[in-house]
mmCIF file of C-alpha atoms and ligand atoms in Angstrom:
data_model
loop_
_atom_site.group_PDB
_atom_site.id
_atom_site.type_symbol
_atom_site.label_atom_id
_atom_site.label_comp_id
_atom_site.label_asym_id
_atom_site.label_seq_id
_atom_site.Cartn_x
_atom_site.Cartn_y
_atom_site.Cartn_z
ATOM 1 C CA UNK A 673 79.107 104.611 110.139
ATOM 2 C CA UNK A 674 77.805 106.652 113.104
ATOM 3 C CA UNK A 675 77.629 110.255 111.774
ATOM 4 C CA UNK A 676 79.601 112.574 113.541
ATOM 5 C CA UNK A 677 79.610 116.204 113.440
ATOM 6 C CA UNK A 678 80.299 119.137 116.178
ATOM 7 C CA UNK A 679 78.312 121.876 115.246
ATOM 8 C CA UNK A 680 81.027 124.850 115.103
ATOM 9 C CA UNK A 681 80.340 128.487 116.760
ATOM 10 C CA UNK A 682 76.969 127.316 117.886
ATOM 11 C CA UNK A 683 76.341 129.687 120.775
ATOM 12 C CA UNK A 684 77.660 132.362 118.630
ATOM 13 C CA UNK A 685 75.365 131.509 115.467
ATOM 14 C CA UNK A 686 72.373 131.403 117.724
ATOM 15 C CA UNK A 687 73.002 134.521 119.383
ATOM 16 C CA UNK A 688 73.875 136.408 115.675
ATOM 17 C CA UNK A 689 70.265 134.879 114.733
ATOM 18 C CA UNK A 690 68.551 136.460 117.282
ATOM 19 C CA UNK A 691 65.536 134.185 117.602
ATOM 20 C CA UNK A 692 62.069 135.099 118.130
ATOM 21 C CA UNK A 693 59.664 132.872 119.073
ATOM 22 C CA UNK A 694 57.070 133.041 116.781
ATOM 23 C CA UNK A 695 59.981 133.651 113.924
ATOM 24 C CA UNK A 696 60.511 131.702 110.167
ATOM 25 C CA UNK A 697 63.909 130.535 109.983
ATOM 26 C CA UNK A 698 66.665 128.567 107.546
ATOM 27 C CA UNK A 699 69.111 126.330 107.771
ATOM 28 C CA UNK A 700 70.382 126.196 104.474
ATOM 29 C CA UNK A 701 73.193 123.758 105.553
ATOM 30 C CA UNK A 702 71.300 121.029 107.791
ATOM 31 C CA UNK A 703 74.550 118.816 107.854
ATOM 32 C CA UNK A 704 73.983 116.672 111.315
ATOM 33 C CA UNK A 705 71.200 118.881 112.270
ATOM 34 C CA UNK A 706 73.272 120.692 115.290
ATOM 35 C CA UNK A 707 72.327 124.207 114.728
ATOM 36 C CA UNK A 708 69.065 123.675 113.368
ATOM 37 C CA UNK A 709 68.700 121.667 117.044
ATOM 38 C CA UNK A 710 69.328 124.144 118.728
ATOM 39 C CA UNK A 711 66.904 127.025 116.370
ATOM 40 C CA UNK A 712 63.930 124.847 116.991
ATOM 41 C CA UNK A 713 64.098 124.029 120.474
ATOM 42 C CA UNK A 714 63.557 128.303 120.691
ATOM 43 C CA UNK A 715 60.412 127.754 118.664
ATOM 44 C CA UNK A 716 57.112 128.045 120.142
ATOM 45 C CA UNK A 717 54.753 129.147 117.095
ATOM 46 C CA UNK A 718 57.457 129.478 114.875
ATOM 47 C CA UNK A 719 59.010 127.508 111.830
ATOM 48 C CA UNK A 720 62.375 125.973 110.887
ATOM 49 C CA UNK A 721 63.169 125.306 107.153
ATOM 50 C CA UNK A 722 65.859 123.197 107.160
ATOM 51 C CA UNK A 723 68.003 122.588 103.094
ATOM 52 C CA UNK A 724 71.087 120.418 102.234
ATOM 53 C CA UNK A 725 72.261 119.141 99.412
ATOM 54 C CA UNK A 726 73.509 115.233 100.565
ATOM 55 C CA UNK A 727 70.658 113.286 100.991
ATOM 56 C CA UNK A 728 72.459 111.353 103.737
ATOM 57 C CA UNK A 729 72.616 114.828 105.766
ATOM 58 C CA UNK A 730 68.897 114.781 104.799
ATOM 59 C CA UNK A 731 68.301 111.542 106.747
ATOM 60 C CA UNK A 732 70.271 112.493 109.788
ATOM 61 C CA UNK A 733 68.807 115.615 109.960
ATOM 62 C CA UNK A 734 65.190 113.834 110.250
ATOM 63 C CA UNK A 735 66.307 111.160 112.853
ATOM 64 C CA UNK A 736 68.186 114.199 115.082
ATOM 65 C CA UNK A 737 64.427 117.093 114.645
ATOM 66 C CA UNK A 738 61.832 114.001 114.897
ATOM 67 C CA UNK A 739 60.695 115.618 118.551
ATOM 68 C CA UNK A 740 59.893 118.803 116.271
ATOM 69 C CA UNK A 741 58.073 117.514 113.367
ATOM 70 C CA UNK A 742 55.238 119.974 113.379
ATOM 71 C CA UNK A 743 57.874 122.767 113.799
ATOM 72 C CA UNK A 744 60.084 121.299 110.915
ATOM 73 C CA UNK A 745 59.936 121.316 107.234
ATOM 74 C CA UNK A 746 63.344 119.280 105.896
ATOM 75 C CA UNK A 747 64.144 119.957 101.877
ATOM 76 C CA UNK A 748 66.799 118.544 99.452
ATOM 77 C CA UNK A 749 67.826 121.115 97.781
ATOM 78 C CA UNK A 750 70.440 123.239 97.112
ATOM 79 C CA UNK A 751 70.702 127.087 99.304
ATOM 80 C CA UNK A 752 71.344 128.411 95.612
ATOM 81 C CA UNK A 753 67.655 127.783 95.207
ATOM 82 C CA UNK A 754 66.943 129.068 98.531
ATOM 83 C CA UNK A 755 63.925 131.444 96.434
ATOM 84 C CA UNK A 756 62.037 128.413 95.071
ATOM 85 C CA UNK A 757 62.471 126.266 98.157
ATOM 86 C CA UNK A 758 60.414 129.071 100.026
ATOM 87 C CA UNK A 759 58.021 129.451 97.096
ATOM 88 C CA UNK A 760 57.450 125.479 97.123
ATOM 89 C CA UNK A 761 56.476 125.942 101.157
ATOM 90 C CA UNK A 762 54.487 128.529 100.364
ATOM 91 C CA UNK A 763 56.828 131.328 102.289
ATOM 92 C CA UNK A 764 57.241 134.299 101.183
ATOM 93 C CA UNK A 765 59.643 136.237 103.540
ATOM 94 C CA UNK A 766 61.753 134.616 106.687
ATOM 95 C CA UNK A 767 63.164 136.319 109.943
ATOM 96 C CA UNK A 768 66.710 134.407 109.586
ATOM 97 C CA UNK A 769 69.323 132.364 107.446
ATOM 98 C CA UNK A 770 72.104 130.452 108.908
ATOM 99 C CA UNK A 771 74.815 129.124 106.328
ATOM 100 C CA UNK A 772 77.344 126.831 107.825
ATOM 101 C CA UNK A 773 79.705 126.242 104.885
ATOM 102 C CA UNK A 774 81.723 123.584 103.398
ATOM 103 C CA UNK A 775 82.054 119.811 104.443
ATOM 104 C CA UNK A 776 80.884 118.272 107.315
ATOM 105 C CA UNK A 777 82.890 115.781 109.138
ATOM 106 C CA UNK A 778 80.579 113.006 108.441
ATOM 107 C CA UNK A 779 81.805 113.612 104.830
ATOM 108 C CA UNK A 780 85.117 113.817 105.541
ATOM 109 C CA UNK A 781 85.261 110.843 107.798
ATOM 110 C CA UNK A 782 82.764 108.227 105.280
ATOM 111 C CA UNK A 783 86.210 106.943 102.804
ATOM 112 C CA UNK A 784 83.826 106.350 99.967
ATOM 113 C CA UNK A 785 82.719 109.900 99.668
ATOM 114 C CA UNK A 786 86.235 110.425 98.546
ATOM 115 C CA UNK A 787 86.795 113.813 99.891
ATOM 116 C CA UNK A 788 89.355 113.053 102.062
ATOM 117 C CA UNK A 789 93.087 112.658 101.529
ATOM 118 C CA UNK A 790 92.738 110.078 104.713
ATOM 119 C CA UNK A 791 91.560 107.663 102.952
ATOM 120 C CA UNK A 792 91.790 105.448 99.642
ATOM 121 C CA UNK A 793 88.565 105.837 97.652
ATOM 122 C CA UNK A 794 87.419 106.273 94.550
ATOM 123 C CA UNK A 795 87.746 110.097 93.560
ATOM 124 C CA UNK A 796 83.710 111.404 94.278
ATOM 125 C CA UNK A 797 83.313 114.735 96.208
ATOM 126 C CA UNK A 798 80.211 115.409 95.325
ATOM 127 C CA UNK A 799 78.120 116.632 97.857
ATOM 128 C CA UNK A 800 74.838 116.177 96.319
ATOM 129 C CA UNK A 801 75.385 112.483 94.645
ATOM 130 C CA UNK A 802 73.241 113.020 92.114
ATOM 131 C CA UNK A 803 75.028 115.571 90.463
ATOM 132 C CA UNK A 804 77.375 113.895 87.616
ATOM 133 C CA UNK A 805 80.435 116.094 87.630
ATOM 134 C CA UNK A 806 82.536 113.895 90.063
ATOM 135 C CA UNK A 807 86.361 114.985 91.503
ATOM 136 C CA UNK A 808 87.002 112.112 88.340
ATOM 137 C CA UNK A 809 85.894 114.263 85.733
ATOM 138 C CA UNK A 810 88.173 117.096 86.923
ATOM 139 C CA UNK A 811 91.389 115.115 87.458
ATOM 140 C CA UNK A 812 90.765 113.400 84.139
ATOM 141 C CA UNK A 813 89.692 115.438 81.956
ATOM 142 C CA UNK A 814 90.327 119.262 82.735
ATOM 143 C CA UNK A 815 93.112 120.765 80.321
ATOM 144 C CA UNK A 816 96.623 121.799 82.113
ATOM 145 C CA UNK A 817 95.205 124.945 82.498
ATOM 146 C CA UNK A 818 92.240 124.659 83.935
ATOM 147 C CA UNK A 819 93.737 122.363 86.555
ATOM 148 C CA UNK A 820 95.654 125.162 87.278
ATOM 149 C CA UNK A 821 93.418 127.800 87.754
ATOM 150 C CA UNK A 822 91.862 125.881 89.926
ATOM 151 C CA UNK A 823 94.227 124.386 91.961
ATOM 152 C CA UNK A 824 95.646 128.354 92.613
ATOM 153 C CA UNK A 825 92.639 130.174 93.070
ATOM 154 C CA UNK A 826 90.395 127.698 94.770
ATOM 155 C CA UNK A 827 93.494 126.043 96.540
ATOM 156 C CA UNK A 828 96.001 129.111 97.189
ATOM 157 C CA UNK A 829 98.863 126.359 96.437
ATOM 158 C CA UNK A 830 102.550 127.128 95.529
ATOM 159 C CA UNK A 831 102.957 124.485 93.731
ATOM 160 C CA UNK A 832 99.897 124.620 91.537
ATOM 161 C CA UNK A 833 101.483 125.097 88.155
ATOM 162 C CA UNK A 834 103.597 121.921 89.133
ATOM 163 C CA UNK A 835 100.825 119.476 90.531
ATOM 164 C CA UNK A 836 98.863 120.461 87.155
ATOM 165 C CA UNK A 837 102.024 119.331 84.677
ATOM 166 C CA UNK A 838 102.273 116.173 86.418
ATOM 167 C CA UNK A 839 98.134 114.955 86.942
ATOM 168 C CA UNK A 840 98.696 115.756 82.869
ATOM 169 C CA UNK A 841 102.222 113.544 82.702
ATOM 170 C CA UNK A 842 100.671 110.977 85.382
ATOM 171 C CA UNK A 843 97.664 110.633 82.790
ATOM 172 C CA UNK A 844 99.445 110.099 79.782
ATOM 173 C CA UNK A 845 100.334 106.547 81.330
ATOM 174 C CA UNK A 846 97.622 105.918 83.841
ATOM 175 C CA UNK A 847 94.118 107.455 84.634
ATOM 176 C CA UNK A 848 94.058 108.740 88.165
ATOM 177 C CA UNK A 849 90.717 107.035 89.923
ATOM 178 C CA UNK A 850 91.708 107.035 93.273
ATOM 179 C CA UNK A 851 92.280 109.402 96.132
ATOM 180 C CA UNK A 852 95.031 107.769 97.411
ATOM 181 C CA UNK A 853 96.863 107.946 93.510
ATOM 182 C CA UNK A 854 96.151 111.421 92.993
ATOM 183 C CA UNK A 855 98.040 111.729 96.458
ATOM 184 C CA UNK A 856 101.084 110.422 94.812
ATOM 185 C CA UNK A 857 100.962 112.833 92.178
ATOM 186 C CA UNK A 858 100.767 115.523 94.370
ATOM 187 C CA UNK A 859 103.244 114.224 96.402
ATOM 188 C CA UNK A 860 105.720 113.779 93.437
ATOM 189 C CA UNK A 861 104.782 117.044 92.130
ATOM 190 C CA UNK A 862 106.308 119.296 95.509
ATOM 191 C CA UNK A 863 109.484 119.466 96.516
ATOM 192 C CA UNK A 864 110.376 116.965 99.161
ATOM 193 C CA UNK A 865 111.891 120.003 101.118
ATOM 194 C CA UNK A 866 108.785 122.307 100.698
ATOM 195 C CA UNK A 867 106.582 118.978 102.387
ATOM 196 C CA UNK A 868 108.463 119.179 105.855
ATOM 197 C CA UNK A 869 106.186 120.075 108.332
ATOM 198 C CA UNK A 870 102.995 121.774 108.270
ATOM 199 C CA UNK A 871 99.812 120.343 106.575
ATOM 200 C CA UNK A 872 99.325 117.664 104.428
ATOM 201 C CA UNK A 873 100.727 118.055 100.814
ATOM 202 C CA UNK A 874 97.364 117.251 99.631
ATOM 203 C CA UNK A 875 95.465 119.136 101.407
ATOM 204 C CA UNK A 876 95.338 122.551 99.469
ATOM 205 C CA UNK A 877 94.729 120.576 96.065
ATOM 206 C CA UNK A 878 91.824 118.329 98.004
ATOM 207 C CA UNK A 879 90.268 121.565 98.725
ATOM 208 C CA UNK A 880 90.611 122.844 95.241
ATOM 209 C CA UNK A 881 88.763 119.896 93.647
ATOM 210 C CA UNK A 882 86.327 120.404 96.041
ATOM 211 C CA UNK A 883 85.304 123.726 95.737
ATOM 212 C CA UNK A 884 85.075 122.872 91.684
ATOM 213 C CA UNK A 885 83.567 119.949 92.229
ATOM 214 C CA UNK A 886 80.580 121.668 94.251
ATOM 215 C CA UNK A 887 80.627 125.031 92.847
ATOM 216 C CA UNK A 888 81.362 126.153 96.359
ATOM 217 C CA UNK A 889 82.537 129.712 95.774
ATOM 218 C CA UNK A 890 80.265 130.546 92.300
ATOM 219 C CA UNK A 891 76.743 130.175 94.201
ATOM 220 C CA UNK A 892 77.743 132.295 97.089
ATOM 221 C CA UNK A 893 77.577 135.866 96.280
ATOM 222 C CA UNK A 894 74.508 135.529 94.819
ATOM 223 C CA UNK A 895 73.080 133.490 97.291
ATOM 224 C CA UNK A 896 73.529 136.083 100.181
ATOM 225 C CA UNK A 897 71.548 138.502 97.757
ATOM 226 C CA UNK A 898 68.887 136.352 97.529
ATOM 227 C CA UNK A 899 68.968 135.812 101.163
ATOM 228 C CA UNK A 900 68.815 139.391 101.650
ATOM 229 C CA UNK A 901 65.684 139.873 99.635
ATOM 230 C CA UNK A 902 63.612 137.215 101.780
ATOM 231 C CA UNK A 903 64.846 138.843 104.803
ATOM 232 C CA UNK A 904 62.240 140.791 106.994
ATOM 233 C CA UNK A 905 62.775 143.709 107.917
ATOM 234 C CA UNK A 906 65.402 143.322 111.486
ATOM 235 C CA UNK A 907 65.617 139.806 109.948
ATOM 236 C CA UNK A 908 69.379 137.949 109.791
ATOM 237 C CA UNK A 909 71.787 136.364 107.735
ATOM 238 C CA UNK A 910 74.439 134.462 109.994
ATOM 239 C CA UNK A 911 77.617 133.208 107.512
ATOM 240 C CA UNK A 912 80.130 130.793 108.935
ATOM 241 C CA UNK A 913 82.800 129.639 106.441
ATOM 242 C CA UNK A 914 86.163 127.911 106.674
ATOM 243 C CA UNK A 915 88.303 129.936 104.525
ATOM 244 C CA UNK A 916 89.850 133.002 103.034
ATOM 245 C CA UNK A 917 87.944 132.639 99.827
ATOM 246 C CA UNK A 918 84.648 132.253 100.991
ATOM 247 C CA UNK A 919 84.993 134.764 103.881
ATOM 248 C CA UNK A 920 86.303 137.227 100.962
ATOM 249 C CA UNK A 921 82.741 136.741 98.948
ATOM 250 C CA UNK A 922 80.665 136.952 102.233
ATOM 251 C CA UNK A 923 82.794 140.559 103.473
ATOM 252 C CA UNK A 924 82.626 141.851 100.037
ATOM 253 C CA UNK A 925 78.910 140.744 99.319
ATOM 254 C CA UNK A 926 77.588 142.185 103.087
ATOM 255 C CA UNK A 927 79.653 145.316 102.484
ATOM 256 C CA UNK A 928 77.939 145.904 98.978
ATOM 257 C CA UNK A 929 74.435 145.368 100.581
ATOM 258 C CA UNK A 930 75.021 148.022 103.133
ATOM 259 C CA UNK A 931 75.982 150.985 100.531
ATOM 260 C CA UNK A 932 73.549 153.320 98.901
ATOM 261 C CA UNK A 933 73.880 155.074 95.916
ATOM 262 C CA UNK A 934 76.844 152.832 94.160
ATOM 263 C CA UNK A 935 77.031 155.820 90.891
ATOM 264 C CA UNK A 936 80.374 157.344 90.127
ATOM 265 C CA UNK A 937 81.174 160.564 92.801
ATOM 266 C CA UNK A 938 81.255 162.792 89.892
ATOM 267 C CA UNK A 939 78.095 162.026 88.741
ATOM 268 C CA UNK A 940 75.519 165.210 89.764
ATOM 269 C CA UNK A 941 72.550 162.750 90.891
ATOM 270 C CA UNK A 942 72.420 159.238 91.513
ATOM 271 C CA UNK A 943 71.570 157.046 88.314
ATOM 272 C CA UNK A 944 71.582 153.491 90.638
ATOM 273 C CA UNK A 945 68.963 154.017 92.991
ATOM 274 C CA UNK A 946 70.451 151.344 94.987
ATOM 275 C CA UNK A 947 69.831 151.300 98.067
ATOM 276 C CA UNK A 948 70.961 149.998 101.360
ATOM 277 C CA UNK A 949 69.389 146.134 102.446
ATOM 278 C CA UNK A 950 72.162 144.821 104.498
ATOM 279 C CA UNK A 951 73.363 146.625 108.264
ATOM 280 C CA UNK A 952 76.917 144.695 109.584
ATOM 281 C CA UNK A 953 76.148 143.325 112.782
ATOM 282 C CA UNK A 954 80.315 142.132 113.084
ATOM 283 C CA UNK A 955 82.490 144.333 111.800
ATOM 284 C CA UNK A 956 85.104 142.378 112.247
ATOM 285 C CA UNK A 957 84.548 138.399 111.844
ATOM 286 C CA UNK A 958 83.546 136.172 115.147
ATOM 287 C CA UNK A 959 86.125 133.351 115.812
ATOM 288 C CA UNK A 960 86.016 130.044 118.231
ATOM 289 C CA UNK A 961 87.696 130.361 121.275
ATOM 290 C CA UNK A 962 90.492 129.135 122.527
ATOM 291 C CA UNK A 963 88.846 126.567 124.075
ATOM 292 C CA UNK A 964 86.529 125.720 121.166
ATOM 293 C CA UNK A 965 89.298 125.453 118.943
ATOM 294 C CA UNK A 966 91.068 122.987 121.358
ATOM 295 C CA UNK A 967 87.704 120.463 121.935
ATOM 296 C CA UNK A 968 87.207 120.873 118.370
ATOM 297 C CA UNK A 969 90.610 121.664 115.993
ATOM 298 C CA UNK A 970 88.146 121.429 112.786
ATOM 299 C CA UNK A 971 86.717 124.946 114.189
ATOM 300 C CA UNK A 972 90.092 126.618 113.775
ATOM 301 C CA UNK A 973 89.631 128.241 110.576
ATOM 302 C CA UNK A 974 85.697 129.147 111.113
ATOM 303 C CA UNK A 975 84.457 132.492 110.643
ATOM 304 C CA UNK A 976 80.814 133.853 111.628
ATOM 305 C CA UNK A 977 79.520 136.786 109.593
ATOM 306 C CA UNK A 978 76.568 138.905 110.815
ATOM 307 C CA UNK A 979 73.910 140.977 109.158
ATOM 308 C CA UNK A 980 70.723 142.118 109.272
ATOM 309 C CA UNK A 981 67.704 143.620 106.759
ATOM 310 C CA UNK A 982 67.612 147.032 106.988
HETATM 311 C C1 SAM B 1271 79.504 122.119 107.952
HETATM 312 S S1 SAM B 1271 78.145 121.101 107.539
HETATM 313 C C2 SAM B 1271 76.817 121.771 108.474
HETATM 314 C C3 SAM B 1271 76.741 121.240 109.871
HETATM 315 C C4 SAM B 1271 75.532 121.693 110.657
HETATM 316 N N1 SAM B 1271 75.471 123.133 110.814
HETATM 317 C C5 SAM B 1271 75.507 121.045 112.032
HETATM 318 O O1 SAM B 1271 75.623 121.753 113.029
HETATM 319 O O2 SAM B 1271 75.362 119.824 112.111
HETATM 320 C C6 SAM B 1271 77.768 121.676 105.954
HETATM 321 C C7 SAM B 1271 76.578 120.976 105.302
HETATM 322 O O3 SAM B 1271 76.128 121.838 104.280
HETATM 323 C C8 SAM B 1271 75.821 121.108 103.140
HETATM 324 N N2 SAM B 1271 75.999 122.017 102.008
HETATM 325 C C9 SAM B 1271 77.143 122.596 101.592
HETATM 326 N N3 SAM B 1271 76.903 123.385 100.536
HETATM 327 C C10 SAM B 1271 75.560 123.309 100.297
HETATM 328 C C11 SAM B 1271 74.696 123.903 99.339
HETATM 329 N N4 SAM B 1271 75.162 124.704 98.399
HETATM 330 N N5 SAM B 1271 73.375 123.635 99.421
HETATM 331 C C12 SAM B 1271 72.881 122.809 100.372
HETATM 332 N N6 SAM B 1271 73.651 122.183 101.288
HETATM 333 C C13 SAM B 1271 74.980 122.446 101.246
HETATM 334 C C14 SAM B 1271 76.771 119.936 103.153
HETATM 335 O O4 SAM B 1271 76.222 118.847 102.428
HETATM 336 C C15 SAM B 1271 76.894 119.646 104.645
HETATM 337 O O5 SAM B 1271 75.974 118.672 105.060
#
């Protein structure tokens, strides 16, 4: 299958990166190599590092940069480890970070991958597929709690508590390997009259599994702080996700780097010596436009984050 991907708010991640020429840069989520693209072809003297976890991202992202091989250094690896991937290139400090989060739509559209509620396939998500906790392992073996928890924080559904008690009653006959049965469930589990309209009944609980499945949210906060401390000075960190959750961790993370002294206001003299690494280039979050979002609904929910080393 052809991989597909439009890169969102690409104009507006380039800008937020503010490229120099002769700059170090990361693309901790390579995906089809869009953004990166268009980093590199501002490169004269200057280096592009580009990480992702799925391998088959990896091989895209090769094909798409081969005109920029001397510029390009391409890594399998998680962003989590963003500190040893630099190391292992011998890098010590970069001038920016671009994180494009979540799924691309090469992963959503490849049935297989099982991250999609599109298709029948067996139940995967795993970005990296060499990781062994699979979707599987969640829907068949997580405790009624735990498949709640996750299905409300991670998911923000309604109906979690309900779509938990019956993956539990659904397994007590049959295991659930499939996409396509765990649909079912879910589908069984909400109110006919609460699935009129809107999006998908799956949808929420998809993105759920997901999230545990990857570790999407966990990695985050302290990935932005390691980001920060590779930043030069002026250098930036550019943040696009595609949800509340995330953009929650990326606000509240930025907004932490860019206070001082953290100590209680009684306290006579500061005990933290914290101080600010992080100055908010958006205060408020950039969005696709109107027109974006209509060339490219998948952008509808993005986000782009700003900030730079102080
Ligand atoms: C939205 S796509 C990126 C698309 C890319 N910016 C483009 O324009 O083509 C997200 C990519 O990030 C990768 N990814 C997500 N989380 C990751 C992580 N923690 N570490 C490395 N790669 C990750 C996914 O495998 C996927 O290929």
């Amino acid at each position: 299958m052809k991989f597909e991907h439009v890169s969102v708010l690409l104009n507006e991640a380039i800008k937020g990166l503010n490229i120099k020429e002769d700059g170090t840069y990361v693309d901790g989520t390579l995906g089809g190599a869009g953004h990166s693209k268009e980093i590199v072809k501002r490169l004269t003297t200057g280096r592009l590092i580009g990480v992702d976890q799925d391998i088959n991202a990896i091989k895209k992202a090769k094909e798409e940069l081969k005109d920029y091989k001397e510029k390009v250094t391409i890594v399998h690896n998680n962003f989590r480890n963003i500190k040893d991937v630099l190391n292992e290139v011998g890098i010590d400090k970069v001038d920016g970070v671009l994180l494009d989060l979540g799924v691309s739509s090469h992963q959503l559209d490849v049935a297989e991958r099982g991250f999609s509620y599109k298709h029948d396939a067996p139940l995967d998500m795993r970005m990296d597929t060499t990781q062994s906790l699979k979707a599987w392992n969640i829907v068949n073996e997580y405790d009624e709690e735990q498949l709640y928890r996750i299905i409300k924080e991670y998911g923000e559904e309604k109906w979690a508590s309900r779509i938990a008690k019956f993956i539990i009653e659904e397994r007590k006959i049959n295991q659930i390997n499939t996409t396509g049965e765990l649909v079912e469930v879910i589908k069984k589990a909400i109110p006919k009259g609460a699935r009129k309209g809107g999006s998908h009944p799956a949808k929420r609980t998809f993105q759920a599994i997901r999230i545990e499945v990857n570790k999407e949210l966990d990695i985050l906060e302290d990935t932005i702080k390691d980001i920060c401390d590779v930043l030069n000075p002026n250098g930036r960190v550019c943040i696009i996700t595609f949800h509340s959750l995330e953009d929650r961790i990326v606000k509240r993370t930025f907004k932490e780097l860019n206070k001082d002294c953290i100590c209680p206001p009684d306290l006579p003299v500061c005990q933290c010596n914290k101080k600010r690494e992080l100055k908010i280039i958006t205060r408020k979050p950039i969005i696709p436009s109107e027109e974006e979002i209509e060339k490219n609904p998948r952008s509808r929910s993005a986000k782009l984050r700003v900030g730079e080393k102080v």
